[in-house]
PDB file of C-alpha atoms and ligand atoms in Angstrom:
ATOM      1  CA  MET A 186     121.121 -17.921  47.437  1.00 69.00           C
ATOM      2  CA  LYS A 187     118.162 -17.705  45.618  1.00 88.00           C
ATOM      3  CA  ILE A 188     118.470 -16.015  42.178  1.00 94.00           C
ATOM      4  CA  ARG A 189     115.388 -13.984  41.977  1.00 95.00           C
ATOM      5  CA  GLY A 190     115.247 -10.409  43.021  1.00 96.00           C
ATOM      6  CA  ARG A 191     119.123 -10.525  42.382  1.00 97.00           C
ATOM      7  CA  ASP A 192     121.063  -7.782  40.371  1.00 98.00           C
ATOM      8  CA  PHE A 193     122.897  -8.532  37.320  1.00 98.00           C
ATOM      9  CA  LEU A 194     125.209  -5.695  37.700  1.00 98.00           C
ATOM     10  CA  THR A 195     128.864  -7.582  36.533  1.00 98.00           C
ATOM     11  CA  MET A 196     127.723 -10.911  36.605  1.00 98.00           C
ATOM     12  CA  ARG A 197     130.023 -11.218  39.383  1.00 97.00           C
ATOM     13  CA  GLU A 198     127.022 -11.478  41.529  1.00 97.00           C
ATOM     14  CA  TYR A 199     126.402 -14.952  40.456  1.00 98.00           C
ATOM     15  CA  SER A 200     127.818 -18.061  40.347  1.00 97.00           C
ATOM     16  CA  SER A 201     129.128 -20.150  38.078  1.00 97.00           C
ATOM     17  CA  LYS A 202     126.598 -22.427  38.397  1.00 97.00           C
ATOM     18  CA  GLU A 203     124.320 -20.261  38.294  1.00 98.00           C
ATOM     19  CA  ILE A 204     125.021 -18.787  34.919  1.00 98.00           C
ATOM     20  CA  TRP A 205     124.801 -22.240  33.857  1.00 98.00           C
ATOM     21  CA  GLN A 206     121.317 -22.245  35.514  1.00 98.00           C
ATOM     22  CA  ILE A 207     120.520 -19.179  33.391  1.00 98.00           C
ATOM     23  CA  LEU A 208     121.776 -20.547  30.190  1.00 98.00           C
ATOM     24  CA  LYS A 209     120.480 -24.053  30.841  1.00 98.00           C
ATOM     25  CA  ALA A 210     116.771 -21.678  31.211  1.00 98.00           C
ATOM     26  CA  SER A 211     117.658 -19.546  27.686  1.00 98.00           C
ATOM     27  CA  LYS A 212     118.205 -22.894  25.694  1.00 98.00           C
ATOM     28  CA  GLN A 213     114.949 -24.412  26.736  1.00 98.00           C
ATOM     29  CA  LEU A 214     112.733 -21.375  25.939  1.00 98.00           C
ATOM     30  CA  LYS A 215     114.991 -20.867  22.724  1.00 98.00           C
ATOM     31  CA  LYS A 216     113.322 -24.629  22.020  1.00 98.00           C
ATOM     32  CA  GLU A 217     109.980 -23.780  23.061  1.00 98.00           C
ATOM     33  CA  ALA A 218     110.383 -21.003  20.827  1.00 98.00           C
ATOM     34  CA  SER A 219     111.261 -22.606  18.044  1.00 98.00           C
ATOM     35  CA  THR A 220     107.910 -24.713  17.947  1.00 97.00           C
ATOM     36  CA  GLY A 221     105.825 -22.007  18.572  1.00 97.00           C
ATOM     37  CA  ARG A 222     105.403 -21.822  22.519  1.00 98.00           C
ATOM     38  CA  PHE A 223     105.552 -19.303  24.666  1.00 98.00           C
ATOM     39  CA  ARG A 224     105.085 -19.738  28.411  1.00 98.00           C
ATOM     40  CA  PRO A 225     103.689 -16.655  30.177  1.00 98.00           C
ATOM     41  CA  LEU A 226     106.510 -16.607  33.022  1.00 98.00           C
ATOM     42  CA  LEU A 227     106.450 -13.080  33.754  1.00 98.00           C
ATOM     43  CA  LYS A 228     102.651 -12.037  33.102  1.00 98.00           C
ATOM     44  CA  ASN A 229     101.425  -8.810  34.048  1.00 98.00           C
ATOM     45  CA  LYS A 230     105.134  -7.932  35.015  1.00 98.00           C
ATOM     46  CA  SER A 231     106.656  -4.587  33.543  1.00 98.00           C
ATOM     47  CA  LEU A 232     110.333  -3.550  32.973  1.00 99.00           C
ATOM     48  CA  ALA A 233     111.546  -0.225  32.887  1.00 98.00           C
ATOM     49  CA  MET A 234     114.439   0.267  29.796  1.00 98.00           C
ATOM     50  CA  ILE A 235     116.313   3.416  30.733  1.00 98.00           C
ATOM     51  CA  PHE A 236     118.859   4.426  27.887  1.00 98.00           C
ATOM     52  CA  GLN A 237     121.591   6.640  28.124  1.00 98.00           C
ATOM     53  CA  LYS A 238     122.960   5.643  24.955  1.00 98.00           C
ATOM     54  CA  PRO A 239     121.866   4.169  21.604  1.00 98.00           C
ATOM     55  CA  SER A 240     121.454   0.821  21.301  1.00 98.00           C
ATOM     56  CA  THR A 241     119.324  -1.561  18.769  1.00 98.00           C
ATOM     57  CA  ARG A 242     120.062  -5.181  19.855  1.00 98.00           C
ATOM     58  CA  THR A 243     119.557  -4.605  23.761  1.00 99.00           C
ATOM     59  CA  ARG A 244     116.734  -2.714  23.041  1.00 98.00           C
ATOM     60  CA  VAL A 245     114.445  -4.863  20.571  1.00 98.00           C
ATOM     61  CA  SER A 246     115.691  -7.944  22.635  1.00 98.00           C
ATOM     62  CA  PHE A 247     114.457  -7.303  26.001  1.00 99.00           C
ATOM     63  CA  GLU A 248     111.824  -5.814  24.863  1.00 98.00           C
ATOM     64  CA  VAL A 249     110.801  -8.800  22.469  1.00 98.00           C
ATOM     65  CA  ALA A 250     111.223 -10.905  25.601  1.00 98.00           C
ATOM     66  CA  MET A 251     109.368  -8.927  27.833  1.00 98.00           C
ATOM     67  CA  ARG A 252     106.378  -9.561  25.561  1.00 98.00           C
ATOM     68  CA  GLN A 253     107.154 -13.568  24.497  1.00 98.00           C
ATOM     69  CA  LEU A 254     107.192 -14.060  28.303  1.00 98.00           C
ATOM     70  CA  GLY A 255     103.832 -12.255  28.628  1.00 98.00           C
ATOM     71  CA  GLY A 256     104.526  -8.924  30.382  1.00 98.00           C
ATOM     72  CA  SER A 257     105.470  -5.269  28.914  1.00 98.00           C
ATOM     73  CA  ALA A 258     108.649  -3.608  28.615  1.00 98.00           C
ATOM     74  CA  LEU A 259     108.915   0.901  28.596  1.00 98.00           C
ATOM     75  CA  TYR A 260     111.484   2.772  26.682  1.00 98.00           C
ATOM     76  CA  LEU A 261     112.795   5.108  28.801  1.00 98.00           C
ATOM     77  CA  SER A 262     115.055   7.747  27.293  1.00 98.00           C
ATOM     78  CA  TRP A 263     117.327   9.368  29.946  1.00 97.00           C
ATOM     79  CA  ASN A 264     116.941  12.767  28.896  1.00 95.00           C
ATOM     80  CA  GLU A 265     113.113  12.176  28.725  1.00 95.00           C
ATOM     81  CA  LEU A 266     112.783  11.828  32.224  1.00 97.00           C
ATOM     82  CA  GLN A 267     113.240  14.123  34.503  1.00 97.00           C
ATOM     83  CA  LEU A 268     116.915  12.449  35.403  1.00 96.00           C
ATOM     84  CA  GLY A 269     117.512  14.622  32.056  1.00 92.00           C
ATOM     85  CA  ARG A 270     116.551  17.730  34.221  1.00 95.00           C
ATOM     86  CA  GLY A 271     118.172  17.112  37.480  1.00 96.00           C
ATOM     87  CA  GLU A 272     116.115  14.241  39.321  1.00 98.00           C
ATOM     88  CA  THR A 273     118.657  11.939  41.094  1.00 98.00           C
ATOM     89  CA  VAL A 274     119.371   8.326  39.866  1.00 98.00           C
ATOM     90  CA  ALA A 275     118.416   7.636  43.628  1.00 98.00           C
ATOM     91  CA  ASP A 276     114.615   9.086  43.477  1.00 98.00           C
ATOM     92  CA  THR A 277     113.845   7.791  40.159  1.00 98.00           C
ATOM     93  CA  ALA A 278     115.193   4.582  41.275  1.00 98.00           C
ATOM     94  CA  GLN A 279     112.651   4.758  44.205  1.00 98.00           C
ATOM     95  CA  VAL A 280     109.745   5.962  41.685  1.00 98.00           C
ATOM     96  CA  LEU A 281     110.123   3.589  39.079  1.00 98.00           C
ATOM     97  CA  ALA A 282     110.529   0.036  41.572  1.00 98.00           C
ATOM     98  CA  ARG A 283     106.690   1.462  42.735  1.00 98.00           C
ATOM     99  CA  TYR A 284     105.715   0.700  39.059  1.00 98.00           C
ATOM    100  CA  VAL A 285     107.747  -1.915  37.289  1.00 98.00           C
ATOM    101  CA  ASP A 286     108.741  -5.620  38.197  1.00 98.00           C
ATOM    102  CA  GLY A 287     112.275  -4.732  37.105  1.00 98.00           C
ATOM    103  CA  ILE A 288     114.367  -2.177  35.253  1.00 98.00           C
ATOM    104  CA  MET A 289     117.649  -2.878  33.341  1.00 99.00           C
ATOM    105  CA  ALA A 290     119.944   0.465  32.487  1.00 98.00           C
ATOM    106  CA  ARG A 291     122.226   1.466  29.904  1.00 98.00           C
ATOM    107  CA  VAL A 292     124.519   4.222  31.035  1.00 98.00           C
ATOM    108  CA  PHE A 293     127.678   5.846  30.480  1.00 98.00           C
ATOM    109  CA  THR A 294     128.688   5.832  34.114  1.00 98.00           C
ATOM    110  CA  HIS A 295     128.411   1.779  35.591  1.00 98.00           C
ATOM    111  CA  SER A 296     128.308   3.913  39.311  1.00 98.00           C
ATOM    112  CA  ASP A 297     124.730   5.499  38.054  1.00 98.00           C
ATOM    113  CA  LEU A 298     124.152   1.472  37.855  1.00 98.00           C
ATOM    114  CA  GLU A 299     125.069   1.126  40.948  1.00 98.00           C
ATOM    115  CA  GLU A 300     123.068   3.555  42.739  1.00 98.00           C
ATOM    116  CA  LEU A 301     119.752   2.551  40.710  1.00 98.00           C
ATOM    117  CA  ALA A 302     120.326  -1.038  42.354  1.00 98.00           C
ATOM    118  CA  ARG A 303     121.401   0.385  45.357  1.00 98.00           C
ATOM    119  CA  ASN A 304     117.870   2.489  45.725  1.00 98.00           C
ATOM    120  CA  ALA A 305     115.316   0.409  43.947  1.00 98.00           C
ATOM    121  CA  ASP A 306     113.989  -2.799  45.742  1.00 96.00           C
ATOM    122  CA  VAL A 307     113.381  -4.425  42.063  1.00 98.00           C
ATOM    123  CA  PRO A 308     116.303  -6.191  40.246  1.00 98.00           C
ATOM    124  CA  VAL A 309     117.816  -3.955  38.246  1.00 98.00           C
ATOM    125  CA  VAL A 310     119.862  -5.590  35.159  1.00 99.00           C
ATOM    126  CA  ASN A 311     123.113  -4.163  33.655  1.00 99.00           C
ATOM    127  CA  GLY A 312     122.541  -3.020  29.858  1.00 99.00           C
ATOM    128  CA  LEU A 313     125.876  -1.936  29.548  1.00 99.00           C
ATOM    129  CA  SER A 314     128.055   0.446  31.154  1.00 98.00           C
ATOM    130  CA  ASP A 315     131.346   2.152  30.407  1.00 98.00           C
ATOM    131  CA  LEU A 316     132.599  -1.072  32.976  1.00 98.00           C
ATOM    132  CA  CYS A 317     131.321  -4.183  31.601  1.00 99.00           C
ATOM    133  CA  HIS A 318     128.633  -5.937  29.311  1.00 99.00           C
ATOM    134  CA  PRO A 319     127.525  -8.498  31.093  1.00 99.00           C
ATOM    135  CA  VAL A 320     123.791  -9.709  29.303  1.00 99.00           C
ATOM    136  CA  GLN A 321     126.334  -9.507  25.963  1.00 99.00           C
ATOM    137  CA  ILE A 322     128.309 -11.987  27.448  1.00 98.00           C
ATOM    138  CA  LEU A 323     125.690 -14.935  28.350  1.00 99.00           C
ATOM    139  CA  ALA A 324     124.667 -14.253  24.473  1.00 99.00           C
ATOM    140  CA  ASP A 325     128.221 -15.358  23.969  1.00 99.00           C
ATOM    141  CA  LEU A 326     128.255 -18.326  26.182  1.00 99.00           C
ATOM    142  CA  LEU A 327     125.207 -19.833  24.182  1.00 99.00           C
ATOM    143  CA  THR A 328     126.628 -19.396  20.944  1.00 99.00           C
ATOM    144  CA  ILE A 329     129.996 -20.781  22.252  1.00 99.00           C
ATOM    145  CA  TRP A 330     127.898 -23.454  23.891  1.00 98.00           C
ATOM    146  CA  GLU A 331     126.099 -23.895  20.968  1.00 98.00           C
ATOM    147  CA  LYS A 332     128.533 -24.176  18.173  1.00 98.00           C
ATOM    148  CA  LYS A 333     131.180 -26.103  19.770  1.00 98.00           C
ATOM    149  CA  GLY A 334     128.968 -27.988  22.204  1.00 98.00           C
ATOM    150  CA  GLU A 335     131.169 -27.399  25.498  1.00 97.00           C
ATOM    151  CA  LEU A 336     132.564 -24.504  26.887  1.00 98.00           C
ATOM    152  CA  LYS A 337     135.567 -25.915  29.427  1.00 98.00           C
ATOM    153  CA  GLY A 338     138.884 -26.317  27.976  1.00 98.00           C
ATOM    154  CA  LEU A 339     138.348 -24.180  24.681  1.00 98.00           C
ATOM    155  CA  LYS A 340     140.251 -21.180  23.787  1.00 98.00           C
ATOM    156  CA  LEU A 341     138.977 -17.850  23.142  1.00 99.00           C
ATOM    157  CA  THR A 342     140.960 -14.745  21.575  1.00 99.00           C
ATOM    158  CA  TYR A 343     139.447 -11.595  22.196  1.00 99.00           C
ATOM    159  CA  VAL A 344     141.495  -8.936  19.957  1.00 98.00           C
ATOM    160  CA  GLY A 345     140.833  -5.247  19.597  1.00 98.00           C
ATOM    161  CA  ASP A 346     140.170  -2.293  23.122  1.00 98.00           C
ATOM    162  CA  GLY A 347     140.170  -3.941  26.377  1.00 98.00           C
ATOM    163  CA  ASN A 348     136.931  -2.203  27.243  1.00 98.00           C
ATOM    164  CA  ASN A 349     133.576  -2.825  28.338  1.00 98.00           C
ATOM    165  CA  VAL A 350     132.475  -5.691  26.271  1.00 99.00           C
ATOM    166  CA  CYS A 351     136.387  -7.279  27.180  1.00 99.00           C
ATOM    167  CA  ASN A 352     135.779  -7.095  30.749  1.00 99.00           C
ATOM    168  CA  SER A 353     132.878  -8.988  30.735  1.00 99.00           C
ATOM    169  CA  LEU A 354     134.664 -11.794  27.982  1.00 98.00           C
ATOM    170  CA  LEU A 355     137.326 -12.008  31.053  1.00 98.00           C
ATOM    171  CA  LEU A 356     135.197 -12.833  33.858  1.00 98.00           C
ATOM    172  CA  GLY A 357     132.686 -15.002  31.708  1.00 98.00           C
ATOM    173  CA  CYS A 358     134.578 -17.172  30.376  1.00 98.00           C
ATOM    174  CA  ALA A 359     136.796 -17.476  33.270  1.00 98.00           C
ATOM    175  CA  MET A 360     133.798 -18.315  35.209  1.00 98.00           C
ATOM    176  CA  MET A 361     132.975 -20.758  32.864  1.00 98.00           C
ATOM    177  CA  GLY A 362     136.430 -22.363  31.724  1.00 98.00           C
ATOM    178  CA  VAL A 363     137.209 -20.453  28.723  1.00 98.00           C
ATOM    179  CA  ASN A 364     140.649 -20.397  28.413  1.00 98.00           C
ATOM    180  CA  ILE A 365     140.586 -16.206  27.870  1.00 98.00           C
ATOM    181  CA  SER A 366     143.456 -14.904  25.989  1.00 98.00           C
ATOM    182  CA  VAL A 367     143.372 -10.550  25.435  1.00 98.00           C
ATOM    183  CA  ALA A 368     145.624  -9.143  22.375  1.00 98.00           C
ATOM    184  CA  CYS A 369     145.127  -4.762  23.123  1.00 98.00           C
ATOM    185  CA  PRO A 370     147.681  -2.100  23.195  1.00 98.00           C
ATOM    186  CA  GLU A 371     149.773  -1.612  26.060  1.00 97.00           C
ATOM    187  CA  ARG A 372     147.589   2.118  27.395  1.00 97.00           C
ATOM    188  CA  TYR A 373     144.098  -0.153  26.165  1.00 98.00           C
ATOM    189  CA  LYS A 374     144.439  -2.690  28.720  1.00 98.00           C
ATOM    190  CA  PRO A 375     140.956  -4.069  30.198  1.00 98.00           C
ATOM    191  CA  ASP A 376     140.171  -3.166  33.847  1.00 98.00           C
ATOM    192  CA  GLU A 377     142.596  -4.234  36.774  1.00 98.00           C
ATOM    193  CA  ARG A 378     139.817  -5.549  38.662  1.00 98.00           C
ATOM    194  CA  PHE A 379     138.014  -7.570  36.128  1.00 98.00           C
ATOM    195  CA  ILE A 380     141.681  -9.174  35.554  1.00 98.00           C
ATOM    196  CA  GLY A 381     141.718  -9.804  39.097  1.00 98.00           C
ATOM    197  CA  TRP A 382     138.111 -11.440  39.136  1.00 98.00           C
ATOM    198  CA  ALA A 383     138.869 -12.793  36.307  1.00 98.00           C
ATOM    199  CA  GLU A 384     142.440 -14.563  37.742  1.00 98.00           C
ATOM    200  CA  GLU A 385     140.373 -15.502  40.949  1.00 98.00           C
ATOM    201  CA  GLU A 386     137.772 -17.079  38.849  1.00 98.00           C
ATOM    202  CA  SER A 387     140.310 -18.996  36.390  1.00 98.00           C
ATOM    203  CA  LYS A 388     141.972 -20.864  39.527  1.00 97.00           C
ATOM    204  CA  LEU A 389     138.125 -22.228  40.619  1.00 97.00           C
ATOM    205  CA  SER A 390     137.772 -23.239  36.745  1.00 98.00           C
ATOM    206  CA  ARG A 391     141.031 -23.983  36.194  1.00 97.00           C
ATOM    207  CA  ALA A 392     141.085 -21.987  33.016  1.00 98.00           C
ATOM    208  CA  THR A 393     143.596 -19.655  31.398  1.00 98.00           C
ATOM    209  CA  VAL A 394     143.550 -15.899  31.413  1.00 98.00           C
ATOM    210  CA  GLU A 395     146.513 -14.284  29.578  1.00 98.00           C
ATOM    211  CA  ILE A 396     146.991 -10.375  28.107  1.00 98.00           C
ATOM    212  CA  THR A 397     149.254  -9.491  25.334  1.00 98.00           C
ATOM    213  CA  SER A 398     149.917  -7.119  22.908  1.00 98.00           C
ATOM    214  CA  GLU A 399     150.383  -9.164  20.230  1.00 98.00           C
ATOM    215  CA  PRO A 400     146.790 -10.559  18.283  1.00 98.00           C
ATOM    216  CA  GLU A 401     149.078 -13.508  16.297  1.00 97.00           C
ATOM    217  CA  GLN A 402     150.574 -14.915  19.703  1.00 97.00           C
ATOM    218  CA  ALA A 403     147.064 -14.542  20.954  1.00 98.00           C
ATOM    219  CA  ALA A 404     144.927 -16.525  17.982  1.00 98.00           C
ATOM    220  CA  ARG A 405     147.218 -19.320  17.860  1.00 97.00           C
ATOM    221  CA  LYS A 406     144.874 -22.131  18.402  1.00 97.00           C
ATOM    222  CA  ALA A 407     142.281 -19.764  19.420  1.00 98.00           C
ATOM    223  CA  ASP A 408     138.449 -21.748  19.010  1.00 98.00           C
ATOM    224  CA  ILE A 409     137.117 -18.336  19.030  1.00 99.00           C
ATOM    225  CA  VAL A 410     138.004 -15.128  17.914  1.00 98.00           C
ATOM    226  CA  TYR A 411     136.238 -12.260  19.077  1.00 99.00           C
ATOM    227  CA  THR A 412     136.521  -8.636  18.179  1.00 98.00           C
ATOM    228  CA  ASP A 413     134.848  -5.157  19.633  1.00 98.00           C
ATOM    229  CA  VAL A 414     134.710  -1.672  17.532  1.00 98.00           C
ATOM    230  CA  VAL A 415     137.493   0.736  18.332  1.00 98.00           C
ATOM    231  CA  VAL A 416     136.023   3.453  19.358  1.00 98.00           C
ATOM    232  CA  SER A 417     133.124   3.061  21.568  1.00 98.00           C
ATOM    233  CA  MET A 418     129.973   4.814  22.186  1.00 98.00           C
ATOM    234  CA  GLY A 419     130.902   8.305  24.286  1.00 97.00           C
ATOM    235  CA  GLN A 420     134.694   7.745  22.517  1.00 98.00           C
ATOM    236  CA  GLU A 421     133.746   9.997  19.609  1.00 97.00           C
ATOM    237  CA  ALA A 422     136.653  12.605  20.163  1.00 98.00           C
ATOM    238  CA  GLU A 423     139.483  10.028  20.061  1.00 98.00           C
ATOM    239  CA  ARG A 424     138.245   8.282  17.072  1.00 98.00           C
ATOM    240  CA  ALA A 425     141.952   9.698  15.373  1.00 98.00           C
ATOM    241  CA  GLU A 426     143.823   8.699  17.838  1.00 98.00           C
ATOM    242  CA  ARG A 427     142.286   5.505  18.539  1.00 98.00           C
ATOM    243  CA  GLU A 428     142.774   4.036  14.787  1.00 98.00           C
ATOM    244  CA  LYS A 429     146.550   4.991  15.316  1.00 98.00           C
ATOM    245  CA  VAL A 430     146.879   3.079  17.709  1.00 98.00           C
ATOM    246  CA  PHE A 431     144.458  -0.145  17.030  1.00 98.00           C
ATOM    247  CA  LEU A 432     144.726   0.345  12.885  1.00 98.00           C
ATOM    248  CA  PRO A 433     145.328  -2.145  11.176  1.00 98.00           C
ATOM    249  CA  LYS A 434     147.568  -4.403  13.843  1.00 98.00           C
ATOM    250  CA  TYR A 435     144.237  -5.260  15.818  1.00 98.00           C
ATOM    251  CA  ARG A 436     142.309  -5.499  13.267  1.00 98.00           C
ATOM    252  CA  VAL A 437     140.959  -9.289  12.595  1.00 98.00           C
ATOM    253  CA  SER A 438     141.577 -10.064   8.772  1.00 98.00           C
ATOM    254  CA  GLU A 439     141.683 -13.298   6.980  1.00 97.00           C
ATOM    255  CA  ASP A 440     145.581 -13.047   7.842  1.00 97.00           C
ATOM    256  CA  LEU A 441     145.002 -12.553  11.606  1.00 97.00           C
ATOM    257  CA  PHE A 442     141.821 -15.641  11.396  1.00 97.00           C
ATOM    258  CA  LYS A 443     144.623 -17.884  10.129  1.00 95.00           C
ATOM    259  CA  SER A 444     146.514 -18.202  13.535  1.00 96.00           C
ATOM    260  CA  ALA A 445     143.443 -19.714  14.915  1.00 98.00           C
ATOM    261  CA  SER A 446     142.775 -23.324  14.770  1.00 98.00           C
ATOM    262  CA  LYS A 447     141.078 -25.137  11.919  1.00 97.00           C
ATOM    263  CA  ASP A 448     137.731 -24.899  13.047  1.00 97.00           C
ATOM    264  CA  ALA A 449     137.733 -21.256  14.921  1.00 98.00           C
ATOM    265  CA  ILE A 450     134.695 -19.479  14.560  1.00 98.00           C
ATOM    266  CA  PHE A 451     134.412 -15.424  14.459  1.00 98.00           C
ATOM    267  CA  MET A 452     131.857 -13.575  17.360  1.00 99.00           C
ATOM    268  CA  HIS A 453     131.479  -9.878  17.811  1.00 99.00           C
ATOM    269  CA  ASP A 454     128.860  -8.481  19.783  1.00 98.00           C
ATOM    270  CA  LEU A 455     127.906  -6.287  17.138  1.00 98.00           C
ATOM    271  CA  PRO A 456     127.427  -3.234  15.763  1.00 98.00           C
ATOM    272  CA  ALA A 457     130.345  -3.778  13.840  1.00 98.00           C
ATOM    273  CA  HIS A 458     132.578  -1.048  11.786  1.00 98.00           C
ATOM    274  CA  ARG A 459     133.442  -2.900   8.889  1.00 98.00           C
ATOM    275  CA  GLY A 460     137.143  -2.486   7.898  1.00 97.00           C
ATOM    276  CA  GLU A 461     138.123  -1.356  11.169  1.00 98.00           C
ATOM    277  CA  GLU A 462     138.194  -3.876  13.554  1.00 98.00           C
ATOM    278  CA  VAL A 463     137.230  -6.551  11.149  1.00 98.00           C
ATOM    279  CA  THR A 464     137.232  -7.529   7.221  1.00 98.00           C
ATOM    280  CA  ASN A 465     134.072  -8.101   5.595  1.00 98.00           C
ATOM    281  CA  GLU A 466     135.855 -11.298   4.312  1.00 98.00           C
ATOM    282  CA  VAL A 467     135.770 -12.398   8.165  1.00 98.00           C
ATOM    283  CA  ILE A 468     132.646 -10.838   9.301  1.00 98.00           C
ATOM    284  CA  ASP A 469     130.538 -12.320   6.154  1.00 98.00           C
ATOM    285  CA  GLY A 470     132.341 -15.717   5.847  1.00 98.00           C
ATOM    286  CA  PRO A 471     131.870 -18.979   6.378  1.00 97.00           C
ATOM    287  CA  ARG A 472     133.090 -18.955   9.864  1.00 98.00           C
ATOM    288  CA  SER A 473     131.563 -15.674  11.285  1.00 98.00           C
ATOM    289  CA  VAL A 474     128.209 -17.221  13.435  1.00 99.00           C
ATOM    290  CA  VAL A 475     127.669 -12.800  14.440  1.00 99.00           C
ATOM    291  CA  TRP A 476     124.162 -13.559  13.467  1.00 98.00           C
ATOM    292  CA  ASP A 477     123.408 -16.624  15.509  1.00 98.00           C
ATOM    293  CA  GLN A 478     125.157 -14.267  18.310  1.00 99.00           C
ATOM    294  CA  ALA A 479     122.922 -11.563  17.871  1.00 99.00           C
ATOM    295  CA  GLU A 480     119.817 -13.927  17.826  1.00 98.00           C
ATOM    296  CA  ASN A 481     120.955 -15.241  21.573  1.00 99.00           C
ATOM    297  CA  ARG A 482     121.058 -11.848  23.032  1.00 99.00           C
ATOM    298  CA  LEU A 483     116.704 -12.564  23.097  1.00 99.00           C
ATOM    299  CA  HIS A 484     116.967 -16.097  24.355  1.00 99.00           C
ATOM    300  CA  THR A 485     119.110 -15.008  26.908  1.00 99.00           C
ATOM    301  CA  THR A 486     117.559 -12.143  28.134  1.00 99.00           C
ATOM    302  CA  LYS A 487     114.365 -14.337  28.321  1.00 98.00           C
ATOM    303  CA  GLY A 488     116.411 -17.170  30.489  1.00 98.00           C
ATOM    304  CA  LEU A 489     117.494 -14.726  32.739  1.00 98.00           C
ATOM    305  CA  LEU A 490     114.400 -12.437  32.945  1.00 98.00           C
ATOM    306  CA  SER A 491     112.621 -14.940  33.575  1.00 98.00           C
ATOM    307  CA  LEU A 492     114.815 -15.863  36.655  1.00 98.00           C
ATOM    308  CA  ILE A 493     115.534 -12.961  37.829  1.00 98.00           C
ATOM    309  CA  ILE A 494     111.557 -11.301  38.163  1.00 98.00           C
TER     310      ILE A 494
HETATM  311  N1   CP B 244     125.506  -5.335  21.084  1.00 69.28           N
HETATM  312  C1   CP B 244     124.755  -4.464  22.041  1.00 69.28           C
HETATM  313  O1   CP B 244     124.806  -4.394  22.736  1.00 69.28           O
HETATM  314  O2   CP B 244     124.419  -3.735  20.924  1.00 69.28           O
HETATM  315  P1   CP B 244     123.373  -2.466  20.916  1.00 69.28           P
HETATM  316  O3   CP B 244     123.803  -1.338  20.840  1.00 69.28           O
HETATM  317  O4   CP B 244     123.003  -2.570  19.327  1.00 69.28           O
HETATM  318  O5   CP B 244     122.370  -3.040  21.864  1.00 69.28           O
HETATM  319  N1  NVA B 245     132.478  -0.925  23.092  1.00 69.28           N
HETATM  320  C1  NVA B 245     130.949  -1.193  22.834  1.00 69.28           C
HETATM  321  C2  NVA B 245     130.387  -2.321  22.391  1.00 69.28           C
HETATM  322  C3  NVA B 245     128.393  -2.430  21.772  1.00 69.28           C
HETATM  323  C4  NVA B 245     127.467  -2.930  22.238  1.00 69.28           C
HETATM  324  C5  NVA B 245     130.424   0.624  22.911  1.00 69.28           C
HETATM  325  O1  NVA B 245     130.333   0.511  24.209  1.00 69.28           O
HETATM  326  O2  NVA B 245     130.135   0.984  22.164  1.00 69.28           O
END
């Protein structure tokens, strides 16, 4: 199947071979950009970006990506569109598809993305939903590949909430042959469907998938230690309860990081809540790669958009 025109909602729409194709295209575009070369692969193309939640990295990287590829991007806040006054997602999708060549959306409810995709005959990209964050994982995989020289056979340990980022990491790692171990509280496990997909994919890639509640055990011999916030966007009312469950056990501290392999790297999708899920010492330490990881959001977005639009 062709990549062009395909939605990117969970990453499950793609094979591991196609994810490699996106990563390789991203690496090439990154290399060209570093020498000042920008190919207008999306000349005169437009991307609509709908945001129902705040964003720094996703908003800026998609906008700059479109510009560097010779096209343009429109920032559309959900509440400033007629969506905020009750126009349906389906009607909005049909109209936007008459103007633009692709739609990226960051939404609370994943099914809104599916509804957008069903009704827009241009590709729809998930810029984060309550369920998953697949564009983040493209950048993560490129970063790991750059730092470690490979993906297959490495071990990534995710410590914290079994949230949208964790769901996508499970799937992305299993697809690409990265062994993944998730340490999260019993009540905050990743989504069952993503665990199932990861298990299916791991059979093909021969990766291992482990879900435990013990961070130290999970971090043992890890090549990558990854964490994300305790309180995701939209969960602010649960803060007190979550802090009680997660902290300090699921915080990546220097002590926990020591359980990982000697040359382990630290990753975080950002924004970080310093002192909560990670200490300053770790995120600012010599083995943290979070800024390179954030930079790679731009390069992988270019890789993805140049192939699907
Ligand atoms: N990691 C990420 O998606 O960051 P933003 O919320 O700033 O877009
Ligand atoms: N889990 C976080 C990720 C932010 C990029 C959230 O949903 O807020």
